[in-house]
Each structure stands twice: as structure tokens, then as C-alpha cells.
mmCIF file with all atom_site columns, C-alpha atoms in Angstrom:
data_model
loop_
_atom_site.group_PDB
_atom_site.id
_atom_site.type_symbol
_atom_site.label_atom_id
_atom_site.label_alt_id
_atom_site.label_comp_id
_atom_site.label_asym_id
_atom_site.label_entity_id
_atom_site.label_seq_id
_atom_site.pdbx_PDB_ins_code
_atom_site.Cartn_x
_atom_site.Cartn_y
_atom_site.Cartn_z
_atom_site.occupancy
_atom_site.B_iso_or_equiv
_atom_site.pdbx_formal_charge
_atom_site.auth_seq_id
_atom_site.auth_comp_id
_atom_site.auth_asym_id
_atom_site.auth_atom_id
_atom_site.pdbx_PDB_model_num
ATOM 1   C CA . ASP J 1 1   ? 171.221 104.180 70.781  1.00 0.00 ? 466 ASP J CA 1
ATOM 2   C CA . VAL J 1 2   ? 171.863 106.625 73.873  1.00 0.00 ? 467 VAL J CA 1
ATOM 3   C CA . LYS J 1 3   ? 169.422 105.699 76.349  1.00 0.00 ? 468 LYS J CA 1
ATOM 4   C CA . VAL J 1 4   ? 168.228 108.261 79.247  1.00 0.00 ? 469 VAL J CA 1
ATOM 5   C CA . THR J 1 5   ? 166.290 106.669 81.425  1.00 0.00 ? 470 THR J CA 1
ATOM 6   C CA . GLN J 1 6   ? 164.062 108.788 84.027  1.00 0.00 ? 471 GLN J CA 1
ATOM 7   C CA . SER J 1 7   ? 163.266 106.842 87.361  1.00 0.00 ? 472 SER J CA 1
ATOM 8   C CA . SER J 1 8   ? 159.709 108.058 87.450  1.00 0.00 ? 473 SER J CA 1
ATOM 9   C CA . ARG J 1 9   ? 157.059 108.822 85.246  1.00 0.00 ? 474 ARG J CA 1
ATOM 10  C CA . TYR J 1 10  ? 154.280 109.810 87.355  1.00 0.00 ? 475 TYR J CA 1
ATOM 11  C CA . LEU J 1 11  ? 154.826 111.554 90.729  1.00 0.00 ? 476 LEU J CA 1
ATOM 12  C CA . VAL J 1 12  ? 152.504 112.987 93.221  1.00 0.00 ? 477 VAL J CA 1
ATOM 13  C CA . LYS J 1 13  ? 154.027 115.056 96.335  1.00 0.00 ? 478 LYS J CA 1
ATOM 14  C CA . ARG J 1 14  ? 152.993 117.338 99.114  1.00 0.00 ? 479 ARG J CA 1
ATOM 15  C CA . THR J 1 15  ? 153.850 120.689 99.510  1.00 0.00 ? 480 THR J CA 1
ATOM 16  C CA . GLY J 1 16  ? 157.585 120.702 101.920 1.00 0.00 ? 481 GLY J CA 1
ATOM 17  C CA . GLU J 1 17  ? 158.240 117.807 100.828 1.00 0.00 ? 482 GLU J CA 1
ATOM 18  C CA . LYS J 1 18  ? 162.134 116.698 99.579  1.00 0.00 ? 483 LYS J CA 1
ATOM 19  C CA . VAL J 1 19  ? 161.367 115.428 96.054  1.00 0.00 ? 484 VAL J CA 1
ATOM 20  C CA . PHE J 1 20  ? 164.692 113.615 94.455  1.00 0.00 ? 485 PHE J CA 1
ATOM 21  C CA . LEU J 1 21  ? 164.418 112.940 90.312  1.00 0.00 ? 486 LEU J CA 1
ATOM 22  C CA . GLU J 1 22  ? 166.556 110.330 89.241  1.00 0.00 ? 487 GLU J CA 1
ATOM 23  C CA . CYS J 1 23  ? 168.534 110.265 85.752  1.00 0.00 ? 488 CYS J CA 1
ATOM 24  C CA . VAL J 1 24  ? 170.815 107.705 84.508  1.00 0.00 ? 489 VAL J CA 1
ATOM 25  C CA . GLN J 1 25  ? 172.162 107.694 80.951  1.00 0.00 ? 490 GLN J CA 1
ATOM 26  C CA . ASP J 1 26  ? 174.048 104.905 79.445  1.00 0.00 ? 491 ASP J CA 1
ATOM 27  C CA . MET J 1 27  ? 176.610 105.962 77.004  1.00 0.00 ? 492 MET J CA 1
ATOM 28  C CA . ASP J 1 28  ? 179.329 107.790 79.150  1.00 0.00 ? 493 ASP J CA 1
ATOM 29  C CA . HIS J 1 29  ? 178.282 111.324 78.207  1.00 0.00 ? 494 HIS J CA 1
ATOM 30  C CA . GLU J 1 30  ? 180.216 114.355 79.748  1.00 0.00 ? 495 GLU J CA 1
ATOM 31  C CA . ASN J 1 31  ? 177.021 116.528 79.804  1.00 0.00 ? 496 ASN J CA 1
ATOM 32  C CA . MET J 1 32  ? 173.771 115.982 81.967  1.00 0.00 ? 497 MET J CA 1
ATOM 33  C CA . PHE J 1 33  ? 170.999 118.586 81.324  1.00 0.00 ? 498 PHE J CA 1
ATOM 34  C CA . TRP J 1 34  ? 167.275 119.583 83.903  1.00 0.00 ? 499 TRP J CA 1
ATOM 35  C CA . TYR J 1 35  ? 165.105 121.083 81.821  1.00 0.00 ? 500 TYR J CA 1
ATOM 36  C CA . ARG J 1 36  ? 161.126 121.603 83.012  1.00 0.00 ? 501 ARG J CA 1
ATOM 37  C CA . GLN J 1 37  ? 158.565 122.170 80.386  1.00 0.00 ? 502 GLN J CA 1
ATOM 38  C CA . ASP J 1 38  ? 155.623 123.845 81.108  1.00 0.00 ? 503 ASP J CA 1
ATOM 39  C CA . PRO J 1 39  ? 152.556 124.937 78.336  1.00 0.00 ? 504 PRO J CA 1
ATOM 40  C CA . GLY J 1 40  ? 153.268 128.462 76.968  1.00 0.00 ? 505 GLY J CA 1
ATOM 41  C CA . LEU J 1 41  ? 157.125 128.237 78.407  1.00 0.00 ? 506 LEU J CA 1
ATOM 42  C CA . GLY J 1 42  ? 158.527 126.113 75.927  1.00 0.00 ? 507 GLY J CA 1
ATOM 43  C CA . LEU J 1 43  ? 161.884 124.016 78.059  1.00 0.00 ? 508 LEU J CA 1
ATOM 44  C CA . ARG J 1 44  ? 163.523 126.036 80.647  1.00 0.00 ? 509 ARG J CA 1
ATOM 45  C CA . LEU J 1 45  ? 166.850 124.511 82.141  1.00 0.00 ? 510 LEU J CA 1
ATOM 46  C CA . ILE J 1 46  ? 167.143 124.403 85.597  1.00 0.00 ? 511 ILE J CA 1
ATOM 47  C CA . TYR J 1 47  ? 170.561 123.599 86.181  1.00 0.00 ? 512 TYR J CA 1
ATOM 48  C CA . PHE J 1 48  ? 173.097 121.759 83.590  1.00 0.00 ? 513 PHE J CA 1
ATOM 49  C CA . SER J 1 49  ? 176.715 119.640 84.658  1.00 0.00 ? 514 SER J CA 1
ATOM 50  C CA . TYR J 1 50  ? 179.451 118.862 82.442  1.00 0.00 ? 515 TYR J CA 1
ATOM 51  C CA . ASP J 1 51  ? 181.985 116.477 84.674  1.00 0.00 ? 516 ASP J CA 1
ATOM 52  C CA . VAL J 1 52  ? 181.474 114.805 87.648  1.00 0.00 ? 517 VAL J CA 1
ATOM 53  C CA . LYS J 1 53  ? 180.431 116.495 90.555  1.00 0.00 ? 518 LYS J CA 1
ATOM 54  C CA . MET J 1 54  ? 180.377 119.464 88.131  1.00 0.00 ? 519 MET J CA 1
ATOM 55  C CA . LYS J 1 55  ? 176.932 121.676 88.542  1.00 0.00 ? 520 LYS J CA 1
ATOM 56  C CA . GLU J 1 56  ? 175.969 125.113 86.651  1.00 0.00 ? 521 GLU J CA 1
ATOM 57  C CA . LYS J 1 57  ? 172.885 127.292 87.045  1.00 0.00 ? 522 LYS J CA 1
ATOM 58  C CA . GLY J 1 58  ? 170.615 127.204 84.286  1.00 0.00 ? 523 GLY J CA 1
ATOM 59  C CA . ASP J 1 59  ? 167.645 129.724 83.734  1.00 0.00 ? 524 ASP J CA 1
ATOM 60  C CA . ILE J 1 60  ? 165.568 129.113 86.690  1.00 0.00 ? 525 ILE J CA 1
ATOM 61  C CA . PRO J 1 61  ? 167.559 127.108 89.224  1.00 0.00 ? 526 PRO J CA 1
ATOM 62  C CA . GLU J 1 62  ? 165.353 128.952 92.149  1.00 0.00 ? 527 GLU J CA 1
ATOM 63  C CA . GLY J 1 63  ? 163.720 126.498 94.673  1.00 0.00 ? 528 GLY J CA 1
ATOM 64  C CA . TYR J 1 64  ? 166.250 123.829 92.837  1.00 0.00 ? 529 TYR J CA 1
ATOM 65  C CA . SER J 1 65  ? 169.792 121.737 93.628  1.00 0.00 ? 530 SER J CA 1
ATOM 66  C CA . VAL J 1 66  ? 171.506 118.984 91.268  1.00 0.00 ? 531 VAL J CA 1
ATOM 67  C CA . SER J 1 67  ? 173.719 116.200 92.869  1.00 0.00 ? 532 SER J CA 1
ATOM 68  C CA . ARG J 1 68  ? 176.272 114.310 90.329  1.00 0.00 ? 533 ARG J CA 1
ATOM 69  C CA . GLU J 1 69  ? 178.512 112.025 92.290  1.00 0.00 ? 534 GLU J CA 1
ATOM 70  C CA . LYS J 1 70  ? 178.854 109.608 89.006  1.00 0.00 ? 535 LYS J CA 1
ATOM 71  C CA . LYS J 1 71  ? 179.026 110.309 85.603  1.00 0.00 ? 536 LYS J CA 1
ATOM 72  C CA . GLU J 1 72  ? 175.825 108.300 84.656  1.00 0.00 ? 537 GLU J CA 1
ATOM 73  C CA . ARG J 1 73  ? 173.860 109.625 87.193  1.00 0.00 ? 538 ARG J CA 1
ATOM 74  C CA . PHE J 1 74  ? 172.552 113.455 87.751  1.00 0.00 ? 539 PHE J CA 1
ATOM 75  C CA . SER J 1 75  ? 170.051 113.804 90.391  1.00 0.00 ? 540 SER J CA 1
ATOM 76  C CA . LEU J 1 76  ? 167.353 116.922 90.510  1.00 0.00 ? 541 LEU J CA 1
ATOM 77  C CA . ILE J 1 77  ? 166.038 118.032 94.197  1.00 0.00 ? 542 ILE J CA 1
ATOM 78  C CA . LEU J 1 78  ? 163.357 119.907 94.593  1.00 0.00 ? 543 LEU J CA 1
ATOM 79  C CA . GLU J 1 79  ? 164.576 121.043 98.764  1.00 0.00 ? 544 GLU J CA 1
ATOM 80  C CA . SER J 1 80  ? 160.623 121.703 99.846  1.00 0.00 ? 545 SER J CA 1
ATOM 81  C CA . ALA J 1 81  ? 158.312 121.280 96.937  1.00 0.00 ? 546 ALA J CA 1
ATOM 82  C CA . SER J 1 82  ? 155.865 123.853 95.843  1.00 0.00 ? 547 SER J CA 1
ATOM 83  C CA . THR J 1 83  ? 152.967 123.891 93.679  1.00 0.00 ? 548 THR J CA 1
ATOM 84  C CA . ASN J 1 84  ? 154.327 126.168 91.462  1.00 0.00 ? 549 ASN J CA 1
ATOM 85  C CA . GLN J 1 85  ? 157.374 123.490 91.220  1.00 0.00 ? 550 GLN J CA 1
ATOM 86  C CA . THR J 1 86  ? 154.230 121.414 89.122  1.00 0.00 ? 551 THR J CA 1
ATOM 87  C CA . SER J 1 87  ? 155.665 120.436 86.042  1.00 0.00 ? 552 SER J CA 1
ATOM 88  C CA . MET J 1 88  ? 157.398 117.942 83.777  1.00 0.00 ? 553 MET J CA 1
ATOM 89  C CA . TYR J 1 89  ? 161.032 117.554 84.440  1.00 0.00 ? 554 TYR J CA 1
ATOM 90  C CA . LEU J 1 90  ? 162.963 116.242 81.300  1.00 0.00 ? 555 LEU J CA 1
ATOM 91  C CA . CYS J 1 91  ? 166.766 115.257 81.980  1.00 0.00 ? 556 CYS J CA 1
ATOM 92  C CA . ALA J 1 92  ? 168.799 115.232 78.688  1.00 0.00 ? 557 ALA J CA 1
ATOM 93  C CA . SER J 1 93  ? 172.920 114.082 77.767  1.00 0.00 ? 558 SER J CA 1
ATOM 94  C CA . SER J 1 94  ? 175.140 114.977 75.143  1.00 0.00 ? 559 SER J CA 1
ATOM 95  C CA . LEU J 1 95  ? 178.851 113.872 74.610  1.00 0.00 ? 560 LEU J CA 1
ATOM 96  C CA . PHE J 1 96  ? 180.099 117.094 73.178  1.00 0.00 ? 561 PHE J CA 1
ATOM 97  C CA . TRP J 1 97  ? 179.350 120.422 73.831  1.00 0.00 ? 562 TRP J CA 1
ATOM 98  C CA . GLY J 1 98  ? 177.357 121.815 70.745  1.00 0.00 ? 563 GLY J CA 1
ATOM 99  C CA . TYR J 1 99  ? 176.137 118.601 69.756  1.00 0.00 ? 564 TYR J CA 1
ATOM 100 C CA . GLY J 1 100 ? 171.912 117.008 69.740  1.00 0.00 ? 565 GLY J CA 1
ATOM 101 C CA . TYR J 1 101 ? 170.563 116.272 73.223  1.00 0.00 ? 566 TYR J CA 1
ATOM 102 C CA . THR J 1 102 ? 169.375 112.764 73.971  1.00 0.00 ? 567 THR J CA 1
ATOM 103 C CA . PHE J 1 103 ? 166.246 113.357 76.301  1.00 0.00 ? 568 PHE J CA 1
ATOM 104 C CA . GLY J 1 104 ? 164.896 111.175 78.666  1.00 0.00 ? 569 GLY J CA 1
ATOM 105 C CA . SER J 1 105 ? 160.890 110.176 78.320  1.00 0.00 ? 570 SER J CA 1
ATOM 106 C CA . GLY J 1 106 ? 160.032 112.766 81.443  1.00 0.00 ? 571 GLY J CA 1
ATOM 107 C CA . THR J 1 107 ? 158.297 112.671 84.528  1.00 0.00 ? 572 THR J CA 1
ATOM 108 C CA . ARG J 1 108 ? 155.395 114.163 85.805  1.00 0.00 ? 573 ARG J CA 1
ATOM 109 C CA . LEU J 1 109 ? 155.577 115.959 89.000  1.00 0.00 ? 574 LEU J CA 1
ATOM 110 C CA . THR J 1 110 ? 152.601 117.072 90.872  1.00 0.00 ? 575 THR J CA 1
ATOM 111 C CA . VAL J 1 111 ? 152.970 118.557 94.014  1.00 0.00 ? 576 VAL J CA 1
ATOM 112 C CA . VAL J 1 112 ? 149.851 118.949 96.124  1.00 0.00 ? 577 VAL J CA 1
ATOM 113 C CA . GLY Q 2 1   ? 167.921 138.728 74.287  1.00 0.00 ? 861 GLY Q CA 1
ATOM 114 C CA . GLU Q 2 2   ? 168.182 135.157 73.709  1.00 0.00 ? 862 GLU Q CA 1
ATOM 115 C CA . SER Q 2 3   ? 165.375 133.646 72.424  1.00 0.00 ? 863 SER Q CA 1
ATOM 116 C CA . VAL Q 2 4   ? 163.663 131.038 69.498  1.00 0.00 ? 864 VAL Q CA 1
ATOM 117 C CA . GLY Q 2 5   ? 160.083 131.609 68.364  1.00 0.00 ? 865 GLY Q CA 1
ATOM 118 C CA . LEU Q 2 6   ? 158.082 130.294 66.420  1.00 0.00 ? 866 LEU Q CA 1
ATOM 119 C CA . HIS Q 2 7   ? 155.597 131.805 64.120  1.00 0.00 ? 867 HIS Q CA 1
ATOM 120 C CA . LEU Q 2 8   ? 152.840 129.276 64.143  1.00 0.00 ? 868 LEU Q CA 1
ATOM 121 C CA . PRO Q 2 9   ? 151.694 127.470 67.364  1.00 0.00 ? 869 PRO Q CA 1
ATOM 122 C CA . THR Q 2 10  ? 149.967 125.087 65.344  1.00 0.00 ? 870 THR Q CA 1
ATOM 123 C CA . LEU Q 2 11  ? 149.890 123.628 62.020  1.00 0.00 ? 871 LEU Q CA 1
ATOM 124 C CA . SER Q 2 12  ? 147.428 121.644 60.439  1.00 0.00 ? 872 SER Q CA 1
ATOM 125 C CA . VAL Q 2 13  ? 148.380 119.342 57.333  1.00 0.00 ? 873 VAL Q CA 1
ATOM 126 C CA . GLN Q 2 14  ? 146.170 116.857 54.558  1.00 0.00 ? 874 GLN Q CA 1
ATOM 127 C CA . GLU Q 2 15  ? 147.770 113.459 55.271  1.00 0.00 ? 875 GLU Q CA 1
ATOM 128 C CA . GLY Q 2 16  ? 150.229 112.847 52.242  1.00 0.00 ? 876 GLY Q CA 1
ATOM 129 C CA . ASP Q 2 17  ? 150.934 116.613 52.026  1.00 0.00 ? 877 ASP Q CA 1
ATOM 130 C CA . ASN Q 2 18  ? 154.477 118.557 52.683  1.00 0.00 ? 878 ASN Q CA 1
ATOM 131 C CA . SER Q 2 19  ? 154.304 120.534 56.290  1.00 0.00 ? 879 SER Q CA 1
ATOM 132 C CA . ILE Q 2 20  ? 156.505 123.606 56.576  1.00 0.00 ? 880 ILE Q CA 1
ATOM 133 C CA . ILE Q 2 21  ? 157.419 124.261 60.138  1.00 0.00 ? 881 ILE Q CA 1
ATOM 134 C CA . ASN Q 2 22  ? 159.304 127.975 60.243  1.00 0.00 ? 882 ASN Q CA 1
ATOM 135 C CA . CYS Q 2 23  ? 161.300 129.306 63.523  1.00 0.00 ? 883 CYS Q CA 1
ATOM 136 C CA . ALA Q 2 24  ? 163.150 132.486 64.086  1.00 0.00 ? 884 ALA Q CA 1
ATOM 137 C CA . TYR Q 2 25  ? 166.034 132.849 66.278  1.00 0.00 ? 885 TYR Q CA 1
ATOM 138 C CA . SER Q 2 26  ? 167.489 135.803 67.465  1.00 0.00 ? 886 SER Q CA 1
ATOM 139 C CA . ASN Q 2 27  ? 171.284 135.302 68.397  1.00 0.00 ? 887 ASN Q CA 1
ATOM 140 C CA . SER Q 2 28  ? 173.223 135.777 65.061  1.00 0.00 ? 888 SER Q CA 1
ATOM 141 C CA . ALA Q 2 29  ? 176.391 134.324 66.675  1.00 0.00 ? 889 ALA Q CA 1
ATOM 142 C CA . SER Q 2 30  ? 174.376 131.018 67.196  1.00 0.00 ? 890 SER Q CA 1
ATOM 143 C CA . ASP Q 2 31  ? 176.386 128.739 65.121  1.00 0.00 ? 891 ASP Q CA 1
ATOM 144 C CA . TYR Q 2 32  ? 174.365 125.151 65.892  1.00 0.00 ? 892 TYR Q CA 1
ATOM 145 C CA . PHE Q 2 33  ? 170.677 124.718 65.420  1.00 0.00 ? 893 PHE Q CA 1
ATOM 146 C CA . ILE Q 2 34  ? 168.417 121.275 65.738  1.00 0.00 ? 894 ILE Q CA 1
ATOM 147 C CA . TRP Q 2 35  ? 165.004 120.019 65.038  1.00 0.00 ? 895 TRP Q CA 1
ATOM 148 C CA . TYR Q 2 36  ? 163.075 117.866 67.873  1.00 0.00 ? 896 TYR Q CA 1
ATOM 149 C CA . LYS Q 2 37  ? 160.118 116.129 67.640  1.00 0.00 ? 897 LYS Q CA 1
ATOM 150 C CA . GLN Q 2 38  ? 158.248 115.677 70.922  1.00 0.00 ? 898 GLN Q CA 1
ATOM 151 C CA . GLU Q 2 39  ? 154.977 112.706 70.578  1.00 0.00 ? 899 GLU Q CA 1
ATOM 152 C CA . SER Q 2 40  ? 152.733 113.316 73.503  1.00 0.00 ? 900 SER Q CA 1
ATOM 153 C CA . GLY Q 2 41  ? 153.631 111.457 76.238  1.00 0.00 ? 901 GLY Q CA 1
ATOM 154 C CA . LYS Q 2 42  ? 157.630 111.147 75.136  1.00 0.00 ? 902 LYS Q CA 1
ATOM 155 C CA . GLY Q 2 43  ? 160.623 113.051 75.760  1.00 0.00 ? 903 GLY Q CA 1
ATOM 156 C CA . PRO Q 2 44  ? 161.704 115.433 72.575  1.00 0.00 ? 904 PRO Q CA 1
ATOM 157 C CA . GLN Q 2 45  ? 163.542 112.999 70.077  1.00 0.00 ? 905 GLN Q CA 1
ATOM 158 C CA . PHE Q 2 46  ? 166.188 114.364 68.068  1.00 0.00 ? 906 PHE Q CA 1
ATOM 159 C CA . ILE Q 2 47  ? 165.141 114.772 64.073  1.00 0.00 ? 907 ILE Q CA 1
ATOM 160 C CA . ILE Q 2 48  ? 167.443 116.548 62.320  1.00 0.00 ? 908 ILE Q CA 1
ATOM 161 C CA . ASP Q 2 49  ? 170.559 119.562 62.834  1.00 0.00 ? 909 ASP Q CA 1
ATOM 162 C CA . ILE Q 2 50  ? 172.470 122.043 61.036  1.00 0.00 ? 910 ILE Q CA 1
ATOM 163 C CA . ARG Q 2 51  ? 175.581 124.078 61.225  1.00 0.00 ? 911 ARG Q CA 1
ATOM 164 C CA . SER Q 2 52  ? 175.539 127.565 60.214  1.00 0.00 ? 912 SER Q CA 1
ATOM 165 C CA . ASN Q 2 53  ? 177.852 127.227 56.924  1.00 0.00 ? 913 ASN Q CA 1
ATOM 166 C CA . MET Q 2 54  ? 175.316 125.233 55.798  1.00 0.00 ? 914 MET Q CA 1
ATOM 167 C CA . ASP Q 2 55  ? 171.999 126.638 53.911  1.00 0.00 ? 915 ASP Q CA 1
ATOM 168 C CA . LYS Q 2 56  ? 170.051 122.929 53.885  1.00 0.00 ? 916 LYS Q CA 1
ATOM 169 C CA . ARG Q 2 57  ? 170.228 119.691 55.434  1.00 0.00 ? 917 ARG Q CA 1
ATOM 170 C CA . GLN Q 2 58  ? 168.284 116.903 54.278  1.00 0.00 ? 918 GLN Q CA 1
ATOM 171 C CA . GLY Q 2 59  ? 167.618 113.718 55.731  1.00 0.00 ? 919 GLY Q CA 1
ATOM 172 C CA . GLN Q 2 60  ? 164.786 111.383 55.328  1.00 0.00 ? 920 GLN Q CA 1
ATOM 173 C CA . ARG Q 2 61  ? 161.522 112.880 54.790  1.00 0.00 ? 921 ARG Q CA 1
ATOM 174 C CA . VAL Q 2 62  ? 162.969 115.693 56.447  1.00 0.00 ? 922 VAL Q CA 1
ATOM 175 C CA . THR Q 2 63  ? 164.678 118.526 55.169  1.00 0.00 ? 923 THR Q CA 1
ATOM 176 C CA . VAL Q 2 64  ? 165.846 122.050 57.298  1.00 0.00 ? 924 VAL Q CA 1
ATOM 177 C CA . LEU Q 2 65  ? 166.366 125.078 55.575  1.00 0.00 ? 925 LEU Q CA 1
ATOM 178 C CA . LEU Q 2 66  ? 168.687 127.818 57.236  1.00 0.00 ? 926 LEU Q CA 1
ATOM 179 C CA . ASN Q 2 67  ? 169.040 131.809 56.491  1.00 0.00 ? 927 ASN Q CA 1
ATOM 180 C CA . LYS Q 2 68  ? 171.066 133.646 58.434  1.00 0.00 ? 928 LYS Q CA 1
ATOM 181 C CA . THR Q 2 69  ? 170.347 137.085 56.754  1.00 0.00 ? 929 THR Q CA 1
ATOM 182 C CA . VAL Q 2 70  ? 166.895 136.759 58.226  1.00 0.00 ? 930 VAL Q CA 1
ATOM 183 C CA . LYS Q 2 71  ? 168.039 134.498 61.139  1.00 0.00 ? 931 LYS Q CA 1
ATOM 184 C CA . HIS Q 2 72  ? 165.295 132.071 59.697  1.00 0.00 ? 932 HIS Q CA 1
ATOM 185 C CA . LEU Q 2 73  ? 164.854 128.508 60.177  1.00 0.00 ? 933 LEU Q CA 1
ATOM 186 C CA . SER Q 2 74  ? 162.433 125.767 58.462  1.00 0.00 ? 934 SER Q CA 1
ATOM 187 C CA . LEU Q 2 75  ? 161.698 122.282 58.684  1.00 0.00 ? 935 LEU Q CA 1
ATOM 188 C CA . GLN Q 2 76  ? 159.967 120.155 55.802  1.00 0.00 ? 936 GLN Q CA 1
ATOM 189 C CA . ILE Q 2 77  ? 158.644 117.057 56.121  1.00 0.00 ? 937 ILE Q CA 1
ATOM 190 C CA . ALA Q 2 78  ? 157.536 115.279 52.752  1.00 0.00 ? 938 ALA Q CA 1
ATOM 191 C CA . ALA Q 2 79  ? 154.750 113.392 52.390  1.00 0.00 ? 939 ALA Q CA 1
ATOM 192 C CA . THR Q 2 80  ? 153.307 113.942 56.089  1.00 0.00 ? 940 THR Q CA 1
ATOM 193 C CA . GLN Q 2 81  ? 152.095 111.009 57.679  1.00 0.00 ? 941 GLN Q CA 1
ATOM 194 C CA . PRO Q 2 82  ? 149.670 110.555 60.585  1.00 0.00 ? 942 PRO Q CA 1
ATOM 195 C CA . GLY Q 2 83  ? 152.826 109.421 62.484  1.00 0.00 ? 943 GLY Q CA 1
ATOM 196 C CA . ASP Q 2 84  ? 154.591 112.955 62.066  1.00 0.00 ? 944 ASP Q CA 1
ATOM 197 C CA . SER Q 2 85  ? 151.460 114.102 64.530  1.00 0.00 ? 945 SER Q CA 1
ATOM 198 C CA . ALA Q 2 86  ? 153.638 115.868 67.140  1.00 0.00 ? 946 ALA Q CA 1
ATOM 199 C CA . VAL Q 2 87  ? 154.877 119.190 68.495  1.00 0.00 ? 947 VAL Q CA 1
ATOM 200 C CA . TYR Q 2 88  ? 158.243 120.471 66.852  1.00 0.00 ? 948 TYR Q CA 1
ATOM 201 C CA . PHE Q 2 89  ? 160.770 122.129 68.556  1.00 0.00 ? 949 PHE Q CA 1
ATOM 202 C CA . CYS Q 2 90  ? 163.876 124.211 66.966  1.00 0.00 ? 950 CYS Q CA 1
ATOM 203 C CA . ALA Q 2 91  ? 166.801 124.610 69.216  1.00 0.00 ? 951 ALA Q CA 1
ATOM 204 C CA . GLU Q 2 92  ? 169.557 127.472 68.895  1.00 0.00 ? 952 GLU Q CA 1
ATOM 205 C CA . ASN Q 2 93  ? 172.939 126.955 69.879  1.00 0.00 ? 953 ASN Q CA 1
ATOM 206 C CA . LEU Q 2 94  ? 174.470 129.567 72.500  1.00 0.00 ? 954 LEU Q CA 1
ATOM 207 C CA . GLN Q 2 95  ? 177.297 129.941 74.586  1.00 0.00 ? 955 GLN Q CA 1
ATOM 208 C CA . HIS Q 2 96  ? 176.287 129.902 78.338  1.00 0.00 ? 956 HIS Q CA 1
ATOM 209 C CA . GLN Q 2 97  ? 178.507 131.073 81.277  1.00 0.00 ? 957 GLN Q CA 1
ATOM 210 C CA . GLY Q 2 98  ? 181.437 129.711 79.177  1.00 0.00 ? 958 GLY Q CA 1
ATOM 211 C CA . ALA Q 2 99  ? 179.864 126.907 78.440  1.00 0.00 ? 959 ALA Q CA 1
ATOM 212 C CA . GLN Q 2 100 ? 177.198 125.884 75.623  1.00 0.00 ? 960 GLN Q CA 1
ATOM 213 C CA . LYS Q 2 101 ? 173.376 125.193 76.007  1.00 0.00 ? 961 LYS Q CA 1
ATOM 214 C CA . LEU Q 2 102 ? 170.618 124.611 73.633  1.00 0.00 ? 962 LEU Q CA 1
ATOM 215 C CA . VAL Q 2 103 ? 167.723 127.134 73.616  1.00 0.00 ? 963 VAL Q CA 1
ATOM 216 C CA . PHE Q 2 104 ? 164.428 125.696 72.635  1.00 0.00 ? 964 PHE Q CA 1
ATOM 217 C CA . GLY Q 2 105 ? 161.532 127.672 71.108  1.00 0.00 ? 965 GLY Q CA 1
ATOM 218 C CA . GLN Q 2 106 ? 157.947 127.562 72.330  1.00 0.00 ? 966 GLN Q CA 1
ATOM 219 C CA . GLY Q 2 107 ? 157.140 124.946 69.757  1.00 0.00 ? 967 GLY Q CA 1
ATOM 220 C CA . THR Q 2 108 ? 154.774 124.307 66.997  1.00 0.00 ? 968 THR Q CA 1
ATOM 221 C CA . ARG Q 2 109 ? 151.908 121.135 67.162  1.00 0.00 ? 969 ARG Q CA 1
ATOM 222 C CA . LEU Q 2 110 ? 151.233 119.444 64.017  1.00 0.00 ? 970 LEU Q CA 1
ATOM 223 C CA . THR Q 2 111 ? 148.166 117.875 63.637  1.00 0.00 ? 971 THR Q CA 1
ATOM 224 C CA . ILE Q 2 112 ? 147.435 115.490 60.301  1.00 0.00 ? 972 ILE Q CA 1
ATOM 225 C CA . ASN Q 2 113 ? 143.633 115.430 58.960  1.00 0.00 ? 973 ASN Q CA 1
ATOM 226 C CA . PRO Q 2 114 ? 143.239 112.252 57.256  1.00 0.00 ? 974 PRO Q CA 1
#
């Protein structure tokens, strides 16, 4: 089975800090995604990548950036964390476009 | 606009009964749909998918029905068990900036009464 691993389950950061959320998948998938999940808003796409060093903005990219230096790793960066970025962050990967995603377990980030 | 919505935010069923979770989608060009299950503290897990050239697809204890005429999707769970308690999301595959992305519904929380 594909495994998508997010490095932290829980994080607490201070306002203004630079935050890195790491995601690694072990099945050579081309496509990787970052979502945030908030009550009442469901899952919203932040950024995605379909190849190494390639990235595309999703629906809510403001305040975030990403890095994909290696195929298996997709990092989400909060340049200057703010309290409205407190959320559950989910990473996913997929082999083909139009195919089901495999999700990680999520990182619950709290910005204080 | 793009949206995938659910008719009911919560559903409560008796253990052993069948559960039906509904989903409406708005993009008639969508050609692929997925149901995910998310248990507390975990990421969404793939349950079953269906392509638009099908009306029905069955898995183990789950069936997905697709009605393209009214843009409606449903997930049926047979003989619901306590382990089925979770939030269920439908997702719709859409074209986005030349690529494809999944758009998720808000989710339905399924609770099982003993």
C-alpha cells in the first residue's frame, strides 16, 4: 500500500514564525497535494505539484509556498505564520491524474 | 461554480441497518467521483470510486450510485457496523488550469446507534 507520511501530528507555533510541514510518499507518485481542513469548510486545496520542481496554486495559496526538490517529498511553507492558519493540514499523492488520492494522517497546526 | 455538496451534515443509524449518504455535484463535465472515509484523528481513506460511464459500482459492503441526470451521487453501506462511524466525503474530479484536481464536499458525519 502507498504510504504518505506527514512528519508531525501536532505543531504549536508562534505568530510570525516560519513553519515547514513535510510530506513524504513511498510509491513514486508523480502528483502531490496540500489541503487544509476546517470545520464547515471541508478540504480546500492550497498547492499541488505534478512533477519535481513544479508547483501550481490551488484555491487558497495566499500565505503559503511549497517546495518539491525530490519526487517523494512535498513541503508546505508558511512564511510568517498567522492565527488564521491554525488548521488541520493534509498531504496527498496520486499516481495518475483523475485517480484517487492517498492521504497522510494530517498535521494539526496551532498558531498562537 | 464548482461545488460538491451534501444533503445532510449528520446521519444516525442503528447498527445492522443500511446507511445511505447523499451528495450533489454541480459540474456536469465531471467524469470521476470518489468517496472517502475519515475517522477521528486520521486522514481521509479511499472507499470506492466510479467513473461517469457507470451508474453503479459495488465494493465490500459499499455501493456507489451515480445519477448523471440530476447530478447526484450516493454511498450505500450495508449492515452498518460501529467501525463505520466516521465522516464521509464525496469528491468530484475537475479540470483546473490544465490539470485535474479533486473538489471535496463538506462531509457527512455517520454515527451508529447500538
